[in-house]
Amino acid sequence: MDDLSRLAFFRPFPEPALAALAAVARWRGFDAGQTVLEAGDLARDIFFIAAGEVRIITGASGGQEIILNELGPGQFFGEIAAIDGGPRSAGVVALTRCRICVIAAEPFMSFALSTPEASQHVMRLLAGLVREKDARLLELTVLPVRPRLICLLLRMARPHASGGLVVSPPRPHHELAARVGTGREVVSRTLSALQRDGLVMAERGGLLLPVPRKLRAEVEASYRATGAG
């Protein structure tokens, strides 16, 4: 059943407080691979993910696609355009079949401004977004490909029974390349070098990072070498 209470953002609020938003909310389904938003779109709706996953993408010079983020249930996107009225800064594509609640900027902002808890939540999320973008920008502008790829693998990894970390399921090299702003062949060579150094191990169902502290130390050393650490 489509209901705002399904969405993590709105769960703290009683149903009467959400009545006005519920009346204008639109629920949409998207198939895997379908475009949810185009970069440059002028619409100011906010999108809340009830089910499925989406990918945030942008273009670079030469037509190269860069993957900025992936979002899943409980997360939302489109808040920047809703606040400043500008065009969409990135495109959004459904990774899996999705169910998304779409709310126009005006009723959502009215709700947020009249509800202190909602305002604080939005501000915290925006602050986190700015920090994350600053960190990604620093990576892309000052780090060579190898430490950029290490940063990405560490972000994607989860704990493994061995005591290390694992990236599972393994991601295709072209996807990793789009995330770190380079080519697929460069990623393939870099992963091979990391495997030779014993920092990454290919295993069935994923990439094992047996000693994460060594990977983090390499990234820190790279930052220091650039003067950004």
Coordinates of C-alpha atoms in Angstrom, one line a residue, residues 49-222:
I49 CA 12.5 6.0 -2.5
A50 CA 10.1 3.4 -1.1
A51 CA 11.6 0.4 -2.8
G52 CA 14.4 -0.3 -5.2
E53 CA 17.7 1.5 -5.9
V54 CA 18.7 4.4 -8.2
R55 CA 22.0 5.7 -9.5
I56 CA 23.0 9.4 -9.6
I57 CA 25.0 10.2 -12.7
T58 CA 26.6 13.2 -14.4
G59 CA 28.6 13.8 -17.5
A60 CA 32.2 14.9 -17.9
S61 CA 34.1 16.4 -20.8
G62 CA 34.4 14.0 -23.7
G63 CA 31.1 12.5 -22.9
Q64 CA 32.3 10.3 -20.1
E65 CA 29.7 9.3 -17.5
I66 CA 30.6 9.6 -13.8
I67 CA 28.6 7.8 -11.2
L68 CA 28.1 10.1 -8.2
N69 CA 26.1 7.9 -5.8
E70 CA 23.6 5.1 -5.4
L71 CA 20.5 5.4 -3.2
G72 CA 18.0 2.9 -1.8
P73 CA 14.9 2.6 0.3
G74 CA 14.5 5.4 2.8
Q75 CA 16.6 7.9 1.0
F76 CA 15.5 10.8 -1.2
F77 CA 16.8 13.0 -3.9
G78 CA 15.9 16.3 -5.7
E79 CA 16.1 18.4 -2.6
I80 CA 18.7 20.9 -4.0
A81 CA 16.5 21.9 -6.9
A82 CA 13.5 22.2 -4.6
I83 CA 15.4 24.6 -2.4
D84 CA 17.2 26.8 -4.9
G85 CA 14.9 26.5 -7.9
G86 CA 17.8 25.7 -10.2
P87 CA 18.0 23.0 -12.9
R88 CA 18.8 19.4 -11.9
S89 CA 22.6 19.1 -11.4
A90 CA 22.7 15.4 -12.2
G91 CA 20.6 12.6 -13.8
V92 CA 19.0 9.7 -12.0
V93 CA 18.5 6.2 -13.4
A94 CA 16.7 3.2 -11.8
L95 CA 19.1 0.4 -11.0
T96 CA 16.3 -2.0 -10.1
R97 CA 12.5 -1.8 -10.2
C98 CA 11.6 1.1 -8.0
R99 CA 8.6 2.5 -6.2
I100 CA 9.0 6.2 -5.6
C101 CA 6.9 8.9 -4.0
V102 CA 7.1 12.3 -5.8
I103 CA 6.1 15.4 -3.9
A104 CA 6.2 19.0 -5.4
A105 CA 8.6 21.4 -3.8
E106 CA 6.0 23.9 -2.6
P107 CA 4.0 21.6 -0.3
F108 CA 7.1 19.9 0.9
M109 CA 8.9 23.1 1.8
S110 CA 5.8 24.4 3.5
F111 CA 5.7 21.2 5.6
A112 CA 9.5 21.4 6.4
L113 CA 9.4 25.1 7.3
S114 CA 6.4 24.6 9.6
T115 CA 7.8 21.5 11.3
P116 CA 11.0 22.0 13.2
E117 CA 11.9 18.3 13.2
A118 CA 11.6 18.1 9.4
S119 CA 13.7 21.3 9.0
Q120 CA 16.4 20.0 11.2
H121 CA 16.4 16.6 9.4
V122 CA 16.7 18.3 6.0
M123 CA 19.6 20.5 7.2
R124 CA 21.5 17.5 8.6
L125 CA 21.1 15.6 5.4
L126 CA 22.2 18.6 3.3
A127 CA 25.3 19.1 5.6
G128 CA 26.2 15.5 5.1
L129 CA 25.7 15.8 1.3
V130 CA 28.1 18.8 1.2
R131 CA 30.7 17.0 3.2
E132 CA 30.5 14.0 1.0
K133 CA 30.7 16.0 -2.2
D134 CA 33.7 17.9 -0.8
A135 CA 35.5 14.7 0.0
R136 CA 34.7 13.3 -3.5
L137 CA 35.8 16.5 -5.2
L138 CA 39.1 16.4 -3.3
E139 CA 39.7 12.8 -4.3
L140 CA 39.0 13.5 -8.0
T141 CA 41.1 16.6 -8.1
V142 CA 44.2 15.7 -6.1
L143 CA 44.6 11.9 -6.0
P144 CA 46.0 9.6 -8.7
V145 CA 43.8 6.8 -10.0
R146 CA 45.1 4.1 -7.6
P147 CA 44.2 5.9 -4.3
R148 CA 40.9 7.0 -5.9
L149 CA 40.0 3.4 -6.6
I150 CA 41.1 2.4 -3.1
C151 CA 38.8 5.0 -1.6
L152 CA 35.9 3.7 -3.7
L153 CA 36.5 0.1 -2.7
L154 CA 36.7 1.0 1.0
R155 CA 33.4 2.9 0.7
M156 CA 31.7 0.0 -1.1
A157 CA 33.0 -2.7 1.2
R158 CA 31.4 -4.4 4.1
P159 CA 32.9 -6.6 6.9
H160 CA 34.1 -10.1 5.9
A161 CA 34.4 -13.2 8.1
S162 CA 38.2 -13.2 7.6
G163 CA 38.4 -9.9 9.5
G164 CA 39.0 -7.9 6.4
L165 CA 36.4 -6.3 4.0
V166 CA 34.7 -7.5 0.9
V167 CA 33.1 -5.8 -2.1
S168 CA 30.2 -8.1 -3.0
P169 CA 28.8 -8.6 -5.5
P170 CA 31.8 -7.6 -7.6
R171 CA 31.2 -4.5 -9.7
P172 CA 32.1 -4.5 -13.4
H173 CA 35.3 -2.6 -14.3
H174 CA 33.4 0.0 -16.5
E175 CA 31.2 0.9 -13.5
L176 CA 34.3 1.3 -11.2
A177 CA 35.8 3.5 -13.9
A178 CA 32.8 5.7 -14.1
R179 CA 32.9 6.2 -10.3
V180 CA 36.5 7.3 -10.2
G181 CA 36.6 9.3 -13.4
T182 CA 38.9 7.1 -15.6
G183 CA 38.8 4.4 -18.2
R184 CA 37.9 0.7 -17.9
E185 CA 41.4 -0.4 -19.0
V186 CA 43.0 1.8 -16.3
V187 CA 40.9 0.3 -13.6
S188 CA 41.7 -3.3 -14.8
R189 CA 45.5 -2.5 -14.7
T190 CA 45.1 -0.9 -11.3
L191 CA 43.2 -3.8 -9.8
S192 CA 45.8 -6.2 -11.1
A193 CA 48.5 -4.1 -9.4
L194 CA 46.6 -4.1 -6.1
Q195 CA 46.3 -7.9 -6.4
R196 CA 50.0 -8.3 -7.0
D197 CA 50.7 -6.2 -3.9
G198 CA 48.4 -8.5 -1.8
L199 CA 46.0 -5.6 -1.1
V200 CA 43.0 -7.0 -3.1
M201 CA 42.1 -10.6 -3.6
A202 CA 39.6 -11.8 -6.2
E203 CA 37.3 -14.5 -4.8
R204 CA 34.0 -16.1 -5.8
G205 CA 31.3 -13.5 -5.4
G206 CA 33.5 -10.5 -4.6
L207 CA 36.7 -8.6 -4.1
L208 CA 38.4 -9.3 -0.7
L209 CA 40.3 -6.5 1.0
P210 CA 42.4 -8.5 3.5
V211 CA 44.2 -5.7 5.2
P212 CA 42.1 -2.5 5.1
R213 CA 44.5 -0.5 7.3
K214 CA 47.2 -0.8 4.6
L215 CA 44.8 0.5 2.0
R216 CA 43.8 3.5 4.2
A217 CA 47.5 4.1 5.0
E218 CA 48.3 4.3 1.2
V219 CA 45.5 6.8 0.7
E220 CA 46.7 8.9 3.6
A221 CA 50.2 8.8 2.2
S222 CA 49.0 9.9 -1.2

